[in-house]
PDB file of C-alpha atoms in Angstrom:
ATOM      1  CA  MET A   1      47.988   8.613  97.286  1.00 43.00           C
ATOM      2  CA  LYS A   2      47.620   5.071  94.405  1.00 42.00           C
ATOM      3  CA  LYS A   3      44.219   5.559  94.371  1.00 44.00           C
ATOM      4  CA  ALA A   4      44.804   9.537  93.813  1.00 43.00           C
ATOM      5  CA  ALA A   5      47.774   8.779  91.250  1.00 42.00           C
ATOM      6  CA  PHE A   6      45.849   6.684  89.365  1.00 43.00           C
ATOM      7  CA  PHE A   7      42.655   8.714  88.822  1.00 40.00           C
ATOM      8  CA  LEU A   8      44.950  11.426  87.473  1.00 39.00           C
ATOM      9  CA  PHE A   9      46.642   8.793  85.167  1.00 42.00           C
ATOM     10  CA  GLY A  10      42.898   7.448  83.679  1.00 45.00           C
ATOM     11  CA  LEU A  11      42.319  11.791  83.552  1.00 42.00           C
ATOM     12  CA  ILE A  12      45.786  12.683  81.160  1.00 41.00           C
ATOM     13  CA  PHE A  13      44.963   8.805  79.290  1.00 42.00           C
ATOM     14  CA  LEU A  14      41.004  10.039  78.635  1.00 39.00           C
ATOM     15  CA  SER A  15      42.004  13.254  77.534  1.00 41.00           C
ATOM     16  CA  SER A  16      44.783  12.187  74.675  1.00 41.00           C
ATOM     17  CA  ILE A  17      42.372   9.246  73.696  1.00 40.00           C
ATOM     18  CA  THR A  18      39.160  11.750  73.508  1.00 36.00           C
ATOM     19  CA  PRO A  19      38.975  13.451  69.760  1.00 39.00           C
ATOM     20  CA  THR A  20      39.437  17.351  69.380  1.00 39.00           C
ATOM     21  CA  PHE A  21      37.041  19.964  66.729  1.00 37.00           C
ATOM     22  CA  ALA A  22      39.239  22.827  67.553  1.00 40.00           C
ATOM     23  CA  ASP A  23      42.000  24.012  64.843  1.00 47.00           C
ATOM     24  CA  VAL A  24      41.800  22.236  61.950  1.00 49.00           C
ATOM     25  CA  GLY A  25      41.329  24.245  59.497  1.00 81.00           C
ATOM     26  CA  VAL A  26      39.844  26.699  56.952  1.00 89.00           C
ATOM     27  CA  LYS A  27      38.367  24.910  54.117  1.00 92.00           C
ATOM     28  CA  ILE A  28      36.900  25.879  50.632  1.00 93.00           C
ATOM     29  CA  GLU A  29      34.093  24.117  48.852  1.00 92.00           C
ATOM     30  CA  PRO A  30      33.919  23.568  45.977  1.00 94.00           C
ATOM     31  CA  LYS A  31      37.568  22.913  45.563  1.00 95.00           C
ATOM     32  CA  SER A  32      37.058  23.136  41.667  1.00 96.00           C
ATOM     33  CA  PHE A  33      34.319  24.613  39.272  1.00 97.00           C
ATOM     34  CA  PHE A  34      34.277  24.244  35.372  1.00 97.00           C
ATOM     35  CA  ILE A  35      32.112  27.143  33.837  1.00 97.00           C
ATOM     36  CA  GLN A  36      30.985  26.972  29.875  1.00 97.00           C
ATOM     37  CA  ALA A  37      30.899  30.718  29.297  1.00 97.00           C
ATOM     38  CA  ILE A  38      29.998  33.267  26.274  1.00 96.00           C
ATOM     39  CA  PRO A  39      32.576  36.242  25.219  1.00 96.00           C
ATOM     40  CA  GLY A  40      30.894  39.260  26.459  1.00 96.00           C
ATOM     41  CA  LYS A  41      28.909  37.969  28.744  1.00 96.00           C
ATOM     42  CA  THR A  42      29.069  37.856  32.665  1.00 97.00           C
ATOM     43  CA  VAL A  43      29.354  34.381  34.643  1.00 97.00           C
ATOM     44  CA  ARG A  44      29.303  35.126  39.334  1.00 97.00           C
ATOM     45  CA  GLU A  45      29.873  31.749  41.475  1.00 97.00           C
ATOM     46  CA  VAL A  46      29.905  31.723  44.623  1.00 96.00           C
ATOM     47  CA  VAL A  47      33.086  29.749  47.058  1.00 96.00           C
ATOM     48  CA  THR A  48      31.902  29.044  50.408  1.00 96.00           C
ATOM     49  CA  LEU A  49      34.126  29.279  53.330  1.00 95.00           C
ATOM     50  CA  LYS A  50      34.299  26.835  56.432  1.00 94.00           C
ATOM     51  CA  ASN A  51      36.360  27.523  59.452  1.00 92.00           C
ATOM     52  CA  SER A  52      37.027  24.359  61.845  1.00 88.00           C
ATOM     53  CA  PHE A  53      39.063  26.783  63.950  1.00 85.00           C
ATOM     54  CA  SER A  54      38.273  27.394  67.501  1.00 87.00           C
ATOM     55  CA  ALA A  55      38.632  31.190  67.175  1.00 89.00           C
ATOM     56  CA  PRO A  56      37.733  33.298  64.660  1.00 91.00           C
ATOM     57  CA  LYS A  57      39.662  33.664  61.669  1.00 90.00           C
ATOM     58  CA  ASN A  58      40.379  36.627  58.760  1.00 92.00           C
ATOM     59  CA  VAL A  59      40.486  34.749  55.727  1.00 94.00           C
ATOM     60  CA  TYR A  60      42.386  36.816  53.092  1.00 96.00           C
ATOM     61  CA  LEU A  61      41.492  36.207  49.261  1.00 97.00           C
ATOM     62  CA  ALA A  62      43.847  36.701  45.864  1.00 97.00           C
ATOM     63  CA  TRP A  63      43.108  35.109  42.373  1.00 98.00           C
ATOM     64  CA  GLN A  64      45.888  33.978  41.138  1.00 97.00           C
ATOM     65  CA  GLY A  65      46.556  33.103  36.892  1.00 96.00           C
ATOM     66  CA  TYR A  66      47.774  29.656  35.454  1.00 97.00           C
ATOM     67  CA  GLN A  67      50.047  28.172  37.165  1.00 92.00           C
ATOM     68  CA  LEU A  68      50.978  24.547  37.154  1.00 89.00           C
ATOM     69  CA  THR A  69      51.649  22.353  40.002  1.00 77.00           C
ATOM     70  CA  GLU A  70      53.658  19.284  38.226  1.00 74.00           C
ATOM     71  CA  GLY A  71      54.795  19.599  34.821  1.00 75.00           C
ATOM     72  CA  LYS A  72      55.807  22.716  32.541  1.00 92.00           C
ATOM     73  CA  PHE A  73      54.068  25.407  29.961  1.00 95.00           C
ATOM     74  CA  THR A  74      54.542  25.300  26.356  1.00 93.00           C
ATOM     75  CA  SER A  75      55.557  28.894  26.663  1.00 93.00           C
ATOM     76  CA  GLU A  76      55.192  31.909  28.279  1.00 94.00           C
ATOM     77  CA  THR A  77      53.702  33.202  25.237  1.00 95.00           C
ATOM     78  CA  ASP A  78      50.683  30.418  25.572  1.00 95.00           C
ATOM     79  CA  ARG A  79      49.637  30.280  29.281  1.00 95.00           C
ATOM     80  CA  ALA A  80      49.405  33.996  29.516  1.00 95.00           C
ATOM     81  CA  ASP A  81      47.352  33.364  26.343  1.00 96.00           C
ATOM     82  CA  HIS A  82      45.188  30.069  29.068  1.00 97.00           C
ATOM     83  CA  THR A  83      44.689  32.692  31.429  1.00 97.00           C
ATOM     84  CA  ILE A  84      42.091  33.910  33.677  1.00 98.00           C
ATOM     85  CA  ASN A  85      42.746  37.635  34.052  1.00 96.00           C
ATOM     86  CA  PHE A  86      38.623  38.587  33.683  1.00 96.00           C
ATOM     87  CA  ALA A  87      38.278  38.089  37.380  1.00 97.00           C
ATOM     88  CA  ARG A  88      36.621  40.338  40.152  1.00 97.00           C
ATOM     89  CA  LEU A  89      36.669  39.252  43.236  1.00 97.00           C
ATOM     90  CA  ASN A  90      33.445  41.052  45.915  1.00 95.00           C
ATOM     91  CA  THR A  91      36.364  41.811  48.788  1.00 94.00           C
ATOM     92  CA  LYS A  92      39.822  40.193  49.719  1.00 95.00           C
ATOM     93  CA  ILE A  93      39.464  39.975  53.172  1.00 95.00           C
ATOM     94  CA  VAL A  94      36.232  37.860  54.927  1.00 94.00           C
ATOM     95  CA  GLU A  95      36.440  37.145  58.944  1.00 93.00           C
ATOM     96  CA  LEU A  96      35.199  34.030  60.000  1.00 92.00           C
ATOM     97  CA  GLN A  97      33.554  33.271  63.810  1.00 93.00           C
ATOM     98  CA  PRO A  98      35.102  29.673  65.238  1.00 92.00           C
ATOM     99  CA  GLN A  99      32.525  26.821  63.602  1.00 90.00           C
ATOM    100  CA  GLY A 100      31.645  29.857  60.780  1.00 92.00           C
ATOM    101  CA  LEU A 101      30.847  29.787  57.415  1.00 93.00           C
ATOM    102  CA  GLY A 102      31.226  32.747  54.330  1.00 94.00           C
ATOM    103  CA  VAL A 103      30.413  33.037  50.628  1.00 94.00           C
ATOM    104  CA  VAL A 104      33.099  34.728  48.359  1.00 96.00           C
ATOM    105  CA  GLU A 105      31.897  35.782  45.176  1.00 97.00           C
ATOM    106  CA  ILE A 106      33.365  36.101  41.660  1.00 97.00           C
ATOM    107  CA  GLU A 107      32.735  37.480  39.187  1.00 97.00           C
ATOM    108  CA  PHE A 108      33.747  36.174  34.895  1.00 98.00           C
ATOM    109  CA  GLU A 109      33.385  39.327  32.887  1.00 97.00           C
ATOM    110  CA  VAL A 110      34.219  37.856  29.965  1.00 97.00           C
ATOM    111  CA  PRO A 111      35.055  39.631  27.493  1.00 97.00           C
ATOM    112  CA  LYS A 112      34.317  39.953  23.869  1.00 96.00           C
ATOM    113  CA  ASP A 113      37.699  39.299  22.044  1.00 95.00           C
ATOM    114  CA  THR A 114      37.808  36.420  23.705  1.00 96.00           C
ATOM    115  CA  LEU A 115      38.252  33.459  21.511  1.00 96.00           C
ATOM    116  CA  PRO A 116      37.259  30.091  22.182  1.00 96.00           C
ATOM    117  CA  ALA A 117      39.429  27.820  24.646  1.00 97.00           C
ATOM    118  CA  ASP A 118      39.520  26.634  27.875  1.00 98.00           C
ATOM    119  CA  TYR A 119      40.983  29.473  30.642  1.00 98.00           C
ATOM    120  CA  TYR A 120      42.481  28.453  33.603  1.00 98.00           C
ATOM    121  CA  GLY A 121      42.503  29.837  37.466  1.00 98.00           C
ATOM    122  CA  ALA A 122      42.404  29.792  41.139  1.00 98.00           C
ATOM    123  CA  LEU A 123      41.199  31.634  44.707  1.00 98.00           C
ATOM    124  CA  VAL A 124      43.702  31.747  46.435  1.00 97.00           C
ATOM    125  CA  ALA A 125      42.513  32.266  50.007  1.00 95.00           C
ATOM    126  CA  LYS A 126      45.335  32.558  52.977  1.00 93.00           C
ATOM    127  CA  GLY A 127      45.340  32.776  56.705  1.00 89.00           C
ATOM    128  CA  GLU A 128      48.648  32.530  59.216  1.00 85.00           C
ATOM    129  CA  GLY A 129      49.971  29.147  58.549  1.00 84.00           C
ATOM    130  CA  TRP A 130      47.697  27.660  55.860  1.00 87.00           C
ATOM    131  CA  GLN A 131      46.186  28.063  52.349  1.00 92.00           C
ATOM    132  CA  GLU A 132      43.305  26.827  50.606  1.00 94.00           C
ATOM    133  CA  ARG A 133      42.381  27.006  46.504  1.00 95.00           C
ATOM    134  CA  ALA A 134      40.225  26.804  44.079  1.00 96.00           C
ATOM    135  CA  ASP A 135      40.861  25.659  40.540  1.00 97.00           C
ATOM    136  CA  PHE A 136      38.988  27.399  37.954  1.00 98.00           C
ATOM    137  CA  THR A 137      38.289  25.709  34.497  1.00 98.00           C
ATOM    138  CA  ILE A 138      36.362  28.763  31.486  1.00 98.00           C
ATOM    139  CA  ARG A 139      36.097  27.383  29.061  1.00 97.00           C
ATOM    140  CA  VAL A 140      34.537  29.889  26.311  1.00 97.00           C
ATOM    141  CA  LEU A 141      32.392  28.253  23.175  1.00 95.00           C
ATOM    142  CA  GLY A 142      33.536  27.605  19.829  1.00 92.00           C
ATOM    143  CA  ARG A 143      36.071  26.270  18.249  1.00 89.00           C
ATOM    144  CA  ILE A 144      37.918  24.374  19.803  1.00 85.00           C
ATOM    145  CA  GLU A 145      41.090  22.691  18.682  1.00 89.00           C
ATOM    146  CA  GLU A 146      42.426  19.247  20.316  1.00 92.00           C
ATOM    147  CA  LYS A 147      45.942  18.506  19.433  1.00 94.00           C
ATOM    148  CA  VAL A 148      47.884  16.877  22.118  1.00 95.00           C
ATOM    149  CA  GLU A 149      52.212  15.667  20.621  1.00 94.00           C
ATOM    150  CA  ILE A 150      55.015  13.407  22.518  1.00 95.00           C
ATOM    151  CA  ALA A 151      57.157  16.927  22.486  1.00 94.00           C
ATOM    152  CA  GLN A 152      60.903  14.692  23.139  1.00 94.00           C
ATOM    153  CA  PHE A 153      61.511  11.410  23.262  1.00 95.00           C
ATOM    154  CA  SER A 154      64.860   9.680  25.321  1.00 93.00           C
ATOM    155  CA  ALA A 155      65.943   6.281  26.904  1.00 90.00           C
ATOM    156  CA  LYS A 156      67.762   6.471  30.033  1.00 87.00           C
ATOM    157  CA  GLY A 157      68.774   2.884  32.131  1.00 82.00           C
ATOM    158  CA  ASP A 158      66.155   1.158  32.052  1.00 85.00           C
ATOM    159  CA  ALA A 159      63.829   4.231  31.223  1.00 90.00           C
ATOM    160  CA  ILE A 160      61.354   5.294  28.506  1.00 93.00           C
ATOM    161  CA  ILE A 161      60.857   8.889  28.265  1.00 94.00           C
ATOM    162  CA  LEU A 162      58.564  10.921  27.237  1.00 95.00           C
ATOM    163  CA  LYS A 163      57.163  14.978  27.239  1.00 95.00           C
ATOM    164  CA  ILE A 164      54.498  15.142  26.117  1.00 96.00           C
ATOM    165  CA  ALA A 165      52.303  18.740  25.243  1.00 96.00           C
ATOM    166  CA  ASN A 166      49.279  19.731  24.730  1.00 96.00           C
ATOM    167  CA  ARG A 167      48.932  21.894  21.318  1.00 95.00           C
ATOM    168  CA  GLY A 168      45.292  22.856  21.341  1.00 95.00           C
ATOM    169  CA  ASN A 169      43.290  24.645  23.515  1.00 95.00           C
ATOM    170  CA  GLN A 170      41.193  22.709  25.086  1.00 96.00           C
ATOM    171  CA  THR A 171      41.867  20.096  28.094  1.00 96.00           C
ATOM    172  CA  THR A 172      42.540  17.104  26.215  1.00 95.00           C
ATOM    173  CA  ASP A 173      43.297  13.294  27.981  1.00 95.00           C
ATOM    174  CA  PHE A 174      44.961  11.223  26.149  1.00 95.00           C
ATOM    175  CA  ARG A 175      46.340   6.857  26.368  1.00 95.00           C
ATOM    176  CA  ALA A 176      49.672   6.237  24.886  1.00 95.00           C
ATOM    177  CA  SER A 177      51.109   2.927  24.228  1.00 94.00           C
ATOM    178  CA  ILE A 178      54.678   1.722  23.385  1.00 94.00           C
ATOM    179  CA  LYS A 179      55.799  -0.887  21.373  1.00 95.00           C
ATOM    180  CA  ILE A 180      59.708  -2.586  21.472  1.00 93.00           C
ATOM    181  CA  GLN A 181      62.120  -4.234  19.175  1.00 92.00           C
ATOM    182  CA  ASP A 182      65.646  -4.885  19.821  1.00 89.00           C
ATOM    183  CA  PHE A 183      68.106  -5.518  16.721  1.00 87.00           C
ATOM    184  CA  LEU A 184      67.133 -10.073  17.320  1.00 89.00           C
ATOM    185  CA  GLY A 185      63.824  -9.017  16.422  1.00 89.00           C
ATOM    186  CA  ARG A 186      62.069  -9.620  19.632  1.00 90.00           C
ATOM    187  CA  THR A 187      59.054  -7.229  20.800  1.00 92.00           C
ATOM    188  CA  LYS A 188      58.195  -6.247  24.330  1.00 91.00           C
ATOM    189  CA  ASN A 189      54.682  -3.869  24.790  1.00 93.00           C
ATOM    190  CA  LEU A 190      53.696  -1.782  27.241  1.00 91.00           C
ATOM    191  CA  GLY A 191      51.474   1.018  28.422  1.00 83.00           C
ATOM    192  CA  PRO A 192      48.974   2.202  27.810  1.00 92.00           C
ATOM    193  CA  ILE A 193      49.395   5.456  29.338  1.00 92.00           C
ATOM    194  CA  LYS A 194      46.920   7.696  30.580  1.00 93.00           C
ATOM    195  CA  GLY A 195      46.576  10.910  31.960  1.00 94.00           C
ATOM    196  CA  GLY A 196      45.069  14.643  31.613  1.00 94.00           C
ATOM    197  CA  LEU A 197      46.725  17.879  29.965  1.00 96.00           C
ATOM    198  CA  LYS A 198      44.937  21.135  30.184  1.00 96.00           C
ATOM    199  CA  ALA A 199      46.228  23.499  27.350  1.00 96.00           C
ATOM    200  CA  ALA A 200      49.450  24.793  26.640  1.00 96.00           C
ATOM    201  CA  GLU A 201      50.149  22.024  29.296  1.00 96.00           C
ATOM    202  CA  ILE A 202      53.719  19.675  29.323  1.00 96.00           C
ATOM    203  CA  LYS A 203      53.816  16.529  31.328  1.00 95.00           C
ATOM    204  CA  THR A 204      57.010  14.351  31.866  1.00 94.00           C
ATOM    205  CA  ILE A 205      56.516  11.012  32.338  1.00 93.00           C
ATOM    206  CA  GLN A 206      59.199   7.628  32.438  1.00 93.00           C
ATOM    207  CA  VAL A 207      58.190   3.897  31.504  1.00 92.00           C
ATOM    208  CA  LYS A 208      60.042   1.335  32.607  1.00 90.00           C
ATOM    209  CA  HIS A 209      61.088  -0.761  30.036  1.00 86.00           C
ATOM    210  CA  ALA A 210      62.457  -4.263  32.362  1.00 78.00           C
ATOM    211  CA  ALA A 211      64.593  -4.531  28.484  1.00 71.00           C
ATOM    212  CA  THR A 212      68.804  -5.574  29.030  1.00 66.00           C
ATOM    213  CA  LEU A 213      69.915  -7.090  26.234  1.00 79.00           C
ATOM    214  CA  PRO A 214      71.800  -3.940  25.190  1.00 83.00           C
ATOM    215  CA  GLY A 215      72.658  -3.177  21.383  1.00 86.00           C
ATOM    216  CA  PRO A 216      69.448  -0.764  19.658  1.00 90.00           C
ATOM    217  CA  TYR A 217      66.019  -0.994  19.212  1.00 91.00           C
ATOM    218  CA  GLN A 218      62.923   0.736  17.448  1.00 93.00           C
ATOM    219  CA  ALA A 219      59.831   2.222  19.375  1.00 94.00           C
ATOM    220  CA  LYS A 220      56.719   2.291  17.774  1.00 95.00           C
ATOM    221  CA  ILE A 221      54.398   4.952  20.335  1.00 95.00           C
ATOM    222  CA  ASP A 222      50.212   5.105  18.940  1.00 95.00           C
ATOM    223  CA  LEU A 223      49.161   7.952  20.869  1.00 95.00           C
ATOM    224  CA  GLU A 224      45.261   8.448  21.457  1.00 94.00           C
ATOM    225  CA  PHE A 225      43.557  11.637  22.135  1.00 94.00           C
ATOM    226  CA  GLY A 226      40.627  13.003  22.623  1.00 87.00           C
ATOM    227  CA  SER A 227      37.677  12.048  20.150  1.00 81.00           C
ATOM    228  CA  GLN A 228      39.167   8.741  18.807  1.00 76.00           C
ATOM    229  CA  LYS A 229      41.928  10.828  17.314  1.00 84.00           C
ATOM    230  CA  GLN A 230      45.040   8.866  16.962  1.00 87.00           C
ATOM    231  CA  GLU A 231      49.088   9.639  16.173  1.00 87.00           C
ATOM    232  CA  VAL A 232      51.714   7.069  15.179  1.00 91.00           C
ATOM    233  CA  VAL A 233      55.018   8.112  15.755  1.00 92.00           C
ATOM    234  CA  PHE A 234      58.696   5.971  15.299  1.00 93.00           C
ATOM    235  CA  TYR A 235      61.966   6.376  17.201  1.00 92.00           C
ATOM    236  CA  SER A 236      64.983   4.776  17.936  1.00 90.00           C
ATOM    237  CA  PHE A 237      67.909   4.645  20.934  1.00 87.00           C
ATOM    238  CA  TRP A 238      70.581   2.777  22.557  1.00 87.00           C
ATOM    239  CA  ILE A 239      70.352   0.421  25.798  1.00 80.00           C
ATOM    240  CA  HIS A 240      73.551   0.490  27.671  1.00 63.00           C
ATOM    241  CA  PRO A 241      75.308   1.842  24.212  1.00 54.00           C
ATOM    242  CA  GLU A 242      78.542   1.985  26.672  1.00 52.00           C
ATOM    243  CA  ILE A 243      78.978  -1.328  26.202  1.00 50.00           C
ATOM    244  CA  PHE A 244      79.064  -0.763  22.276  1.00 49.00           C
ATOM    245  CA  LEU A 245      81.419   1.773  23.239  1.00 53.00           C
ATOM    246  CA  ILE A 246      83.685   0.655  25.111  1.00 55.00           C
ATOM    247  CA  ALA A 247      83.925  -3.344  23.106  1.00 51.00           C
ATOM    248  CA  GLY A 248      84.993  -0.678  19.894  1.00 53.00           C
ATOM    249  CA  ALA A 249      87.639   1.169  21.615  1.00 57.00           C
ATOM    250  CA  ILE A 250      88.853  -2.302  22.639  1.00 63.00           C
ATOM    251  CA  ILE A 251      89.152  -3.548  18.750  1.00 64.00           C
ATOM    252  CA  VAL A 252      90.730   0.063  17.721  1.00 63.00           C
ATOM    253  CA  ILE A 253      93.388  -0.305  20.187  1.00 64.00           C
ATOM    254  CA  ALA A 254      93.885  -4.238  19.033  1.00 62.00           C
ATOM    255  CA  VAL A 255      94.077  -2.958  15.813  1.00 63.00           C
ATOM    256  CA  LEU A 256      96.414  -1.001  16.815  1.00 60.00           C
ATOM    257  CA  ILE A 257      98.500  -2.577  18.218  1.00 63.00           C
ATOM    258  CA  PHE A 258      98.461  -4.944  15.237  1.00 59.00           C
ATOM    259  CA  LEU A 259      99.949  -3.054  12.823  1.00 60.00           C
ATOM    260  CA  ALA A 260     102.010  -1.694  15.655  1.00 62.00           C
ATOM    261  CA  LYS A 261     103.712  -5.171  15.542  1.00 64.00           C
ATOM    262  CA  ARG A 262     103.004  -5.916  12.213  1.00 64.00           C
ATOM    263  CA  ARG A 263     105.066  -3.034  10.925  1.00 68.00           C
ATOM    264  CA  LYS A 264     107.853  -3.247  13.411  1.00 65.00           C
ATOM    265  CA  LYS A 265     108.454  -7.418  12.402  1.00 66.00           C
ATOM    266  CA  ASN A 266     108.437  -6.056   8.587  1.00 63.00           C
ATOM    267  CA  ASP A 267     111.205  -3.841   9.072  1.00 61.00           C
TER     268      ASP A 267
END
């Protein structure tokens, strides 16, 4: 009896540590595409679907326009101007056999009046309880404009908050360095901050400054982007302004009390 119990326990233990290759999921390959195109021409790309499930799976396909997982758009009009709305799928459903492969062909018929810029979209594959996507960037060749700027500056607590916007028409990398100076002339360098922005995208970035001395500060921001382009901007901000507001209120109250006592004494 003990041997049987020991044997059964051994089988359970082995089954718990034996790796399983079933029901891993459906994957899209490749995950990202960068395509160069010319107005009036057609480009075709092939996406591979791989079924790692132990059973057949129906994959439902759809094209999605320009969307952001993080950040915001400079405007809805700008988003629409940079979305790929000229994609055509050769099918909407693909049936995959267990451990099988499938392919989807996407045809991009670029309109003749398409302006030079980067355009974005994604192939979305869905099934029961899962979703995968492949992201596409199509660069229509021609005059490309690079323009990244600081859309908003603010300070809160121990952090400087920047909203950096891409006003150009292509994906652009940026690098920002911040130098802050307090009212005593002491300086501190922050960064550099590096990142990338799609066309019409705004990202919010927080930078800790760890300055504890309350009072007015000056910030100098060197923003580099694209092909050796640079912009320098200056901002003024306060750290812990509530301390000065409280101190000012105390001074005003003290002056009022002093004047009231003086008037009473004169009377």
